[in-house]
GROMACS .gro file of C-alpha atoms in nm:
model
  367
    1MET     CA    1   2.248  -0.931  -5.402
    2ASN     CA    2   1.968  -0.942  -5.168
    3ARG     CA    3   1.976  -0.817  -4.869
    4GLU     CA    4   1.955  -1.206  -4.692
    5LYS     CA    5   2.243  -1.317  -4.884
    6ILE     CA    6   2.466  -1.017  -4.793
    7ILE     CA    7   2.406  -1.126  -4.417
    8VAL     CA    8   2.472  -1.476  -4.453
    9ARG     CA    9   2.793  -1.399  -4.676
   10THR     CA   10   2.925  -1.185  -4.418
   11SER     CA   11   2.846  -1.403  -4.159
   12VAL     CA   12   3.032  -1.710  -4.339
   13VAL     CA   13   3.337  -1.471  -4.338
   14GLY     CA   14   3.317  -1.388  -3.957
   15ILE     CA   15   3.297  -1.773  -3.849
   16ILE     CA   16   3.560  -1.877  -4.068
   17VAL     CA   17   3.831  -1.625  -3.962
   18ASN     CA   18   3.700  -1.653  -3.574
   19ILE     CA   19   3.747  -1.974  -3.602
   20PHE     CA   20   4.104  -1.992  -3.715
   21LEU     CA   21   4.181  -1.702  -3.465
   22SER     CA   22   4.021  -1.906  -3.228
   23GLY     CA   23   4.230  -2.217  -3.292
   24PHE     CA   24   4.531  -2.021  -3.310
   25LYS     CA   25   4.498  -1.827  -2.977
   26ALA     CA   26   4.389  -2.149  -2.803
   27PHE     CA   27   4.679  -2.299  -2.921
   28VAL     CA   28   4.941  -2.011  -2.791
   29GLY     CA   29   4.708  -1.979  -2.454
   30LEU     CA   30   4.750  -2.324  -2.375
   31VAL     CA   31   5.128  -2.349  -2.469
   32SER     CA   32   5.226  -2.052  -2.280
   33HIS     CA   33   4.999  -2.124  -1.972
   34SER     CA   34   4.814  -1.730  -2.072
   35ILE     CA   35   4.478  -1.759  -1.931
   36ALA     CA   36   4.398  -1.405  -2.113
   37ILE     CA   37   4.490  -1.556  -2.440
   38THR     CA   38   4.275  -1.856  -2.359
   39LEU     CA   39   3.993  -1.645  -2.286
   40ASP     CA   40   4.054  -1.436  -2.577
   41ALA     CA   41   4.038  -1.755  -2.774
   42VAL     CA   42   3.682  -1.862  -2.618
   43ASN     CA   43   3.568  -1.497  -2.694
   44ASN     CA   44   3.629  -1.536  -3.071
   45LEU     CA   45   3.463  -1.878  -3.075
   46SER     CA   46   3.145  -1.710  -2.911
   47ASP     CA   47   3.170  -1.460  -3.190
   48ALA     CA   48   3.134  -1.761  -3.448
   49LEU     CA   49   2.881  -1.887  -3.276
   50SER     CA   50   2.684  -1.545  -3.283
   51SER     CA   51   2.739  -1.559  -3.657
   52VAL     CA   52   2.582  -1.877  -3.713
   53VAL     CA   53   2.293  -1.767  -3.489
   54THR     CA   54   2.287  -1.436  -3.723
   55ILE     CA   55   2.236  -1.664  -4.029
   56ILE     CA   56   1.948  -1.880  -3.875
   57GLY     CA   57   1.795  -1.547  -3.807
   58ALA     CA   58   1.820  -1.398  -4.111
   59LYS     CA   59   1.723  -1.700  -4.311
   60LEU     CA   60   1.410  -1.732  -4.084
   61ALA     CA   61   1.324  -1.373  -4.097
   62GLY     CA   62   1.365  -1.386  -4.502
   63LYS     CA   63   1.054  -1.610  -4.530
   64SER     CA   64   0.784  -1.529  -4.724
   65PRO     CA   65   0.451  -1.378  -4.539
   66ASN     CA   66   0.145  -1.618  -4.531
   67LYS     CA   67  -0.194  -1.637  -4.397
   68LYS     CA   68  -0.073  -1.703  -4.025
   69HIS     CA   69   0.168  -1.417  -4.059
   70PRO     CA   70   0.076  -1.167  -4.311
   71LEU     CA   71   0.352  -0.914  -4.208
   72GLY     CA   72   0.618  -1.161  -4.264
   73TYR     CA   73   0.906  -1.282  -3.996
   74GLY     CA   74   1.127  -0.998  -3.990
   75ARG     CA   75   1.108  -0.998  -3.613
   76ILE     CA   76   1.278  -1.320  -3.552
   77GLU     CA   77   1.600  -1.104  -3.640
   78TYR     CA   78   1.545  -0.937  -3.287
   79LEU     CA   79   1.516  -1.268  -3.155
   80SER     CA   80   1.859  -1.405  -3.316
   81SER     CA   81   2.021  -1.102  -3.174
   82MET     CA   82   1.868  -1.151  -2.843
   83ILE     CA   83   2.050  -1.493  -2.846
   84VAL     CA   84   2.395  -1.319  -2.963
   85ALA     CA   85   2.365  -1.126  -2.671
   86ALA     CA   86   2.322  -1.390  -2.416
   87ILE     CA   87   2.598  -1.587  -2.577
   88VAL     CA   88   2.811  -1.272  -2.539
   89LEU     CA   89   2.694  -1.240  -2.207
   90TYR     CA   90   2.756  -1.596  -2.113
   91ALA     CA   91   3.126  -1.585  -2.261
   92GLY     CA   92   3.200  -1.268  -2.055
   93LEU     CA   93   3.072  -1.461  -1.724
   94THR     CA   94   3.244  -1.747  -1.795
   95SER     CA   95   3.549  -1.579  -1.833
   96LEU     CA   96   3.540  -1.363  -1.539
   97VAL     CA   97   3.499  -1.662  -1.355
   98GLU     CA   98   3.816  -1.850  -1.465
   99SER     CA   99   3.993  -1.510  -1.447
  100ILE     CA  100   3.905  -1.510  -1.066
  101LYS     CA  101   4.050  -1.850  -1.024
  102LYS     CA  102   4.404  -1.742  -1.141
  103VAL     CA  103   4.397  -1.450  -0.888
  104ILE     CA  104   4.338  -1.682  -0.629
  105HIS     CA  105   4.553  -1.988  -0.782
  106PRO     CA  106   4.790  -1.828  -1.013
  107GLN     CA  107   5.020  -1.958  -1.270
  108THR     CA  108   5.350  -1.808  -1.446
  109ALA     CA  109   5.301  -1.780  -1.847
  110ASP     CA  110   5.580  -1.830  -2.067
  111TYR     CA  111   5.540  -1.663  -2.376
  112SER     CA  112   5.754  -1.717  -2.695
  113VAL     CA  113   5.799  -1.485  -2.986
  114LEU     CA  114   5.608  -1.691  -3.211
  115SER     CA  115   5.310  -1.654  -2.957
  116LEU     CA  116   5.351  -1.263  -2.955
  117VAL     CA  117   5.351  -1.241  -3.336
  118ILE     CA  118   5.045  -1.487  -3.366
  119MET     CA  119   4.841  -1.208  -3.126
  120SER     CA  120   4.992  -0.944  -3.378
  121VAL     CA  121   4.852  -1.101  -3.654
  122ALA     CA  122   4.528  -1.146  -3.485
  123ILE     CA  123   4.471  -0.818  -3.380
  124VAL     CA  124   4.490  -0.697  -3.763
  125ALA     CA  125   4.262  -0.977  -3.902
  126LYS     CA  126   4.002  -0.838  -3.632
  127ILE     CA  127   4.028  -0.485  -3.673
  128LEU     CA  128   3.949  -0.564  -4.078
  129LEU     CA  129   3.697  -0.792  -4.008
  130GLY     CA  130   3.544  -0.542  -3.766
  131LEU     CA  131   3.527  -0.273  -4.017
  132TYR     CA  132   3.404  -0.499  -4.256
  133VAL     CA  133   3.101  -0.647  -4.047
  134LYS     CA  134   3.019  -0.340  -3.929
  135ARG     CA  135   3.007  -0.149  -4.265
  136THR     CA  136   2.815  -0.408  -4.399
  137GLY     CA  137   2.583  -0.434  -4.091
  138LYS     CA  138   2.486  -0.070  -4.170
  139LYS     CA  139   2.441  -0.083  -4.520
  140VAL     CA  140   2.144  -0.353  -4.504
  141GLU     CA  141   2.042  -0.200  -4.196
  142SER     CA  142   2.135  -0.519  -3.984
  143GLY     CA  143   2.111  -0.489  -3.587
  144ALA     CA  144   2.253  -0.832  -3.531
  145LEU     CA  145   2.563  -0.779  -3.789
  146THR     CA  146   2.678  -0.420  -3.713
  147ALA     CA  147   2.663  -0.506  -3.347
  148SER     CA  148   2.888  -0.790  -3.437
  149GLY     CA  149   3.117  -0.594  -3.606
  150VAL     CA  150   3.132  -0.329  -3.322
  151ASP     CA  151   3.218  -0.634  -3.115
  152ALA     CA  152   3.505  -0.730  -3.335
  153LEU     CA  153   3.661  -0.406  -3.324
  154PHE     CA  154   3.652  -0.419  -2.944
  155ASP     CA  155   3.799  -0.763  -2.915
  156ALA     CA  156   4.085  -0.641  -3.096
  157VAL     CA  157   4.106  -0.320  -2.827
  158LEU     CA  158   4.110  -0.629  -2.588
  159SER     CA  159   4.348  -0.831  -2.765
  160ALA     CA  160   4.586  -0.558  -2.756
  161SER     CA  161   4.554  -0.508  -2.395
  162VAL     CA  162   4.669  -0.900  -2.379
  163LEU     CA  163   4.954  -0.839  -2.615
  164LEU     CA  164   5.089  -0.541  -2.392
  165SER     CA  165   5.038  -0.726  -2.059
  166ALA     CA  166   5.244  -1.021  -2.248
  167ILE     CA  167   5.499  -0.780  -2.327
  168VAL     CA  168   5.493  -0.617  -1.942
  169PHE     CA  169   5.596  -0.957  -1.847
  170LEU     CA  170   5.886  -1.027  -2.092
  171VAL     CA  171   6.048  -0.678  -2.006
  172PHE     CA  172   5.971  -0.673  -1.617
  173GLY     CA  173   5.883  -0.996  -1.521
  174LEU     CA  174   5.535  -0.831  -1.374
  175SER     CA  175   5.224  -1.078  -1.444
  176LEU     CA  176   4.900  -0.916  -1.532
  177GLU     CA  177   4.732  -1.202  -1.665
  178ALA     CA  178   4.465  -1.290  -1.469
  179TYR     CA  179   4.403  -0.912  -1.420
  180VAL     CA  180   4.395  -0.847  -1.761
  181GLY     CA  181   4.143  -1.159  -1.785
  182ILE     CA  182   3.917  -0.980  -1.546
  183VAL     CA  183   3.928  -0.675  -1.727
  184ILE     CA  184   3.834  -0.824  -2.041
  185SER     CA  185   3.573  -1.006  -1.875
  186GLY     CA  186   3.445  -0.696  -1.756
  187PHE     CA  187   3.402  -0.541  -2.104
  188ILE     CA  188   3.237  -0.863  -2.242
  189ILE     CA  189   2.981  -0.852  -2.002
  190LYS     CA  190   2.910  -0.464  -2.064
  191SER     CA  191   2.894  -0.553  -2.430
  192GLY     CA  192   2.634  -0.804  -2.398
  193ILE     CA  193   2.406  -0.606  -2.135
  194GLU     CA  194   2.429  -0.340  -2.404
  195MET     CA  195   2.319  -0.553  -2.695
  196LEU     CA  196   2.071  -0.706  -2.496
  197CYS     CA  197   1.904  -0.380  -2.382
  198GLU     CA  198   1.890  -0.246  -2.762
  199THR     CA  199   1.734  -0.563  -2.846
  200LEU     CA  200   1.484  -0.537  -2.618
  201ASP     CA  201   1.404  -0.193  -2.704
  202ASP     CA  202   1.305  -0.287  -3.063
  203ILE     CA  203   1.071  -0.564  -2.970
  204ILE     CA  204   0.913  -0.377  -2.705
  205GLY     CA  205   0.900  -0.045  -2.939
  206LYS     CA  206   1.069   0.259  -2.914
  207ARG     CA  207   1.027   0.620  -3.010
  208THR     CA  208   1.045   0.680  -3.366
  209ASP     CA  209   1.346   0.839  -3.472
  210ALA     CA  210   1.303   1.256  -3.486
  211ASP     CA  211   1.456   1.268  -3.820
  212LEU     CA  212   1.258   1.024  -3.974
  213SER     CA  213   0.946   1.152  -3.821
  214ARG     CA  214   1.029   1.540  -3.940
  215GLN     CA  215   1.092   1.361  -4.284
  216ILE     CA  216   0.779   1.185  -4.306
  217LYS     CA  217   0.561   1.475  -4.188
  218LYS     CA  218   0.743   1.768  -4.434
  219LEU     CA  219   0.706   1.523  -4.744
  220ILE     CA  220   0.321   1.527  -4.620
  221ALA     CA  221   0.272   1.899  -4.537
  222GLU     CA  222   0.431   1.961  -4.881
  223GLU     CA  223   0.081   1.915  -5.052
  224THR     CA  224  -0.096   2.258  -5.094
  225GLU     CA  225  -0.404   2.116  -4.923
  226VAL     CA  226  -0.247   1.970  -4.600
  227ARG     CA  227  -0.215   2.213  -4.333
  228GLY     CA  228  -0.038   1.982  -4.078
  229ALA     CA  229   0.044   1.632  -4.027
  230TYR     CA  230   0.004   1.471  -3.680
  231ASP     CA  231  -0.015   1.143  -3.475
  232LEU     CA  232   0.253   0.957  -3.685
  233ILE     CA  233   0.310   0.618  -3.544
  234ILE     CA  234   0.534   0.374  -3.715
  235ASN     CA  235   0.536   0.028  -3.647
  236ASN     CA  236   0.831  -0.208  -3.674
  237TYR     CA  237   0.790  -0.578  -3.794
  238GLY     CA  238   1.193  -0.649  -3.842
  239PRO     CA  239   1.454  -0.462  -4.049
  240ASN     CA  240   1.319  -0.256  -4.349
  241LYS     CA  241   0.972  -0.359  -4.262
  242ASN     CA  242   0.809  -0.028  -4.158
  243TYR     CA  243   0.403   0.035  -4.142
  244ALA     CA  244   0.267   0.382  -4.033
  245SER     CA  245  -0.035   0.587  -3.980
  246VAL     CA  246  -0.086   0.942  -3.963
  247HIS     CA  247  -0.353   1.206  -3.958
  248ILE     CA  248  -0.364   1.529  -4.162
  249GLU     CA  249  -0.536   1.835  -4.125
  250LEU     CA  250  -0.755   1.925  -4.469
  251PRO     CA  251  -0.971   2.219  -4.541
  252ASP     CA  252  -1.367   2.141  -4.488
  253THR     CA  253  -1.427   2.226  -4.810
  254MET     CA  254  -1.264   1.908  -4.978
  255THR     CA  255  -1.476   1.629  -5.121
  256VAL     CA  256  -1.446   1.255  -5.031
  257GLU     CA  257  -1.290   1.198  -5.408
  258GLU     CA  258  -1.049   1.498  -5.347
  259VAL     CA  259  -0.950   1.344  -5.022
  260ASP     CA  260  -0.902   0.960  -5.156
  261ALA     CA  261  -0.692   1.111  -5.456
  262LEU     CA  262  -0.438   1.283  -5.155
  263THR     CA  263  -0.414   0.991  -4.940
  264ARG     CA  264  -0.358   0.815  -5.227
  265LYS     CA  265  -0.073   0.999  -5.361
  266LEU     CA  266   0.062   1.072  -5.012
  267GLU     CA  267   0.086   0.674  -4.952
  268ALA     CA  268   0.296   0.685  -5.289
  269LYS     CA  269   0.531   0.947  -5.158
  270VAL     CA  270   0.624   0.873  -4.877
  271TYR     CA  271   0.675   0.503  -4.960
  272LYS     CA  272   0.930   0.634  -5.251
  273GLU     CA  273   1.087   0.857  -5.060
  274THR     CA  274   1.119   0.669  -4.710
  275GLY     CA  275   1.031   0.279  -4.783
  276ILE     CA  276   0.779   0.314  -4.505
  277VAL     CA  277   0.426   0.188  -4.609
  278LEU     CA  278   0.158   0.415  -4.457
  279THR     CA  279  -0.134   0.183  -4.422
  280GLY     CA  280  -0.380   0.470  -4.247
  281VAL     CA  281  -0.405   0.824  -4.328
  282GLY     CA  282  -0.683   0.959  -4.094
  283VAL     CA  283  -0.838   1.317  -4.144
  284TYR     CA  284  -0.884   1.638  -3.930
  285SER     CA  285  -1.099   1.904  -4.105
  286PHE     CA  286  -1.013   2.293  -4.020
  287ASN     CA  287  -1.275   2.583  -4.072
  288THR     CA  288  -1.224   2.808  -4.400
  289GLN     CA  289  -1.536   2.957  -4.368
  290ASP     CA  290  -1.598   3.126  -4.073
  291ASP     CA  291  -1.385   3.399  -3.907
  292GLU     CA  292  -1.544   3.301  -3.540
  293ALA     CA  293  -1.387   2.942  -3.588
  294ALA     CA  294  -1.053   3.127  -3.621
  295ARG     CA  295  -1.073   3.356  -3.303
  296ILE     CA  296  -1.187   3.068  -3.089
  297ARG     CA  297  -0.908   2.854  -3.179
  298ASN     CA  298  -0.686   3.125  -3.085
  299GLU     CA  299  -0.822   3.160  -2.738
  300VAL     CA  300  -0.836   2.779  -2.694
  301GLN     CA  301  -0.466   2.737  -2.770
  302LYS     CA  302  -0.377   3.006  -2.544
  303ILE     CA  303  -0.566   2.824  -2.245
  304VAL     CA  304  -0.444   2.456  -2.337
  305LEU     CA  305  -0.074   2.545  -2.379
  306SER     CA  306  -0.026   2.757  -2.103
  307HIS     CA  307   0.026   2.406  -1.920
  308ASP     CA  308   0.362   2.289  -1.940
  309TRP     CA  309   0.248   1.900  -2.003
  310ALA     CA  310   0.037   2.037  -2.301
  311LEU     CA  311   0.248   2.041  -2.604
  312GLN     CA  312   0.023   2.066  -2.892
  313LEU     CA  313  -0.312   2.139  -3.006
  314HIS     CA  314  -0.409   2.032  -3.344
  315GLY     CA  315  -0.761   1.867  -3.504
  316PHE     CA  316  -0.938   2.170  -3.391
  317TYR     CA  317  -1.287   2.185  -3.563
  318LEU     CA  318  -1.580   2.428  -3.437
  319GLU     CA  319  -1.946   2.322  -3.553
  320LEU     CA  320  -2.137   2.668  -3.511
  321LYS     CA  321  -2.447   2.540  -3.584
  322THR     CA  322  -2.468   2.223  -3.294
  323LYS     CA  323  -2.199   2.416  -3.110
  324ILE     CA  324  -1.984   2.119  -3.064
  325LEU     CA  325  -1.582   2.217  -3.022
  326ARG     CA  326  -1.329   1.939  -3.071
  327PHE     CA  327  -0.928   1.931  -3.082
  328ASP     CA  328  -0.654   1.677  -2.972
  329VAL     CA  329  -0.414   1.779  -2.726
  330VAL     CA  330  -0.068   1.594  -2.722
  331LEU     CA  331   0.049   1.532  -2.355
  332SER     CA  332   0.406   1.472  -2.206
  333PHE     CA  333   0.449   1.164  -2.010
  334ASP     CA  334   0.427   1.407  -1.681
  335ILE     CA  335   0.076   1.359  -1.661
  336LYS     CA  336  -0.194   1.103  -1.659
  337PRO     CA  337  -0.428   1.173  -1.975
  338ALA     CA  338  -0.747   1.161  -1.709
  339GLU     CA  339  -0.586   1.424  -1.475
  340ALA     CA  340  -0.512   1.644  -1.800
  341LEU     CA  341  -0.870   1.631  -1.959
  342GLN     CA  342  -1.001   1.716  -1.612
  343ILE     CA  343  -0.803   2.037  -1.606
  344LEU     CA  344  -0.857   2.100  -2.001
  345CYS     CA  345  -1.232   2.039  -1.971
  346LYS     CA  346  -1.296   2.258  -1.635
  347GLU     CA  347  -1.060   2.584  -1.814
  348VAL     CA  348  -1.232   2.583  -2.161
  349GLN     CA  349  -1.554   2.532  -2.080
  350THR     CA  350  -1.552   2.808  -1.839
  351ALA     CA  351  -1.452   3.034  -2.138
  352PHE     CA  352  -1.717   2.883  -2.359
  353PRO     CA  353  -1.989   2.753  -2.172
  354ASP     CA  354  -2.201   2.723  -2.448
  355TYR     CA  355  -1.992   2.485  -2.615
  356THR     CA  356  -1.981   2.055  -2.625
  357LEU     CA  357  -1.646   1.960  -2.562
  358GLN     CA  358  -1.484   1.697  -2.757
  359ILE     CA  359  -1.122   1.663  -2.637
  360THR     CA  360  -0.892   1.364  -2.725
  361PRO     CA  361  -0.544   1.318  -2.571
  362ASP     CA  362  -0.259   1.232  -2.770
  363LEU     CA  363   0.062   1.083  -2.631
  364ASP     CA  364   0.402   1.235  -2.685
  365LEU     CA  365   0.513   0.969  -2.972
  366SER     CA  366   0.720   1.091  -3.264
  367GLU     CA  367   0.916   1.392  -3.146
   0.00000   0.00000   0.00000
């Protein structure tokens, strides 16, 4: 079964379960005059609506690429996740307002054994649903599904707190209804904000996972000709749709034909192991026929890496005939590139006044 069908099927299960739970809880809440149970019912209804949005997002994201959108519609899933987060946030804020009203104008709840039984069954059902949705979401790498699963498990905890407040009322006669409603509202709002921030990170673009970055660079560096892999950039166009570019350091004796064969081999290897498409493989050459180049490289590296904000030097090459010295330096976000270049140019030029410098600043992107 393909990814889209799995997401739709799981979401449909979530819709059915949440609608039933919402109906039961709404009935119990209205009969027993319990604001906490009624708000719990509203929360279940918002979960069902979230599942509907997830289905629509999955359907739209699954559309085939075309001339207008050659990389597909995968990012639509992130928009659907934002809508889900907004729904959760709205439900939380609405619940908070209603709970505060009940604090100001309290109403005594009237629980029955049946209502407590229904609440207990609802908690078990929500736990099972949460585990199922969360596991499926991780399996198909769906942020919306995973968030829904986590939210369902969290709802089970909140429902348990409502049940506990009902038991406290029956045993001690102490009404905690409205206050439990405020607590539930707070947690719902917090969940909505966290979901919104996580989705915004995906849309804006976030740092590549360090383990994935190391895995790709290791796969590339396994080839005997490759001295190192640098400047890895992974662009995400939706779940399971990642395109990357990278620079590799190769001996200056390799022919274009050999480089072409190697890059094609690397593209196939990385895609097979990670599912990521290497759309571009840039090449740095390193000196292999002159010991003087190695000596100068070591000296330049000492100068550059003496600064805390200079994280790495790579792509070093020395043209002895034309007296050109070039390299890239990875900079931390603690310094502006222009300022760093000014410092490095001055120091390296002082050490090697006869050479023309070509220094390229790189940002700390992947690790």
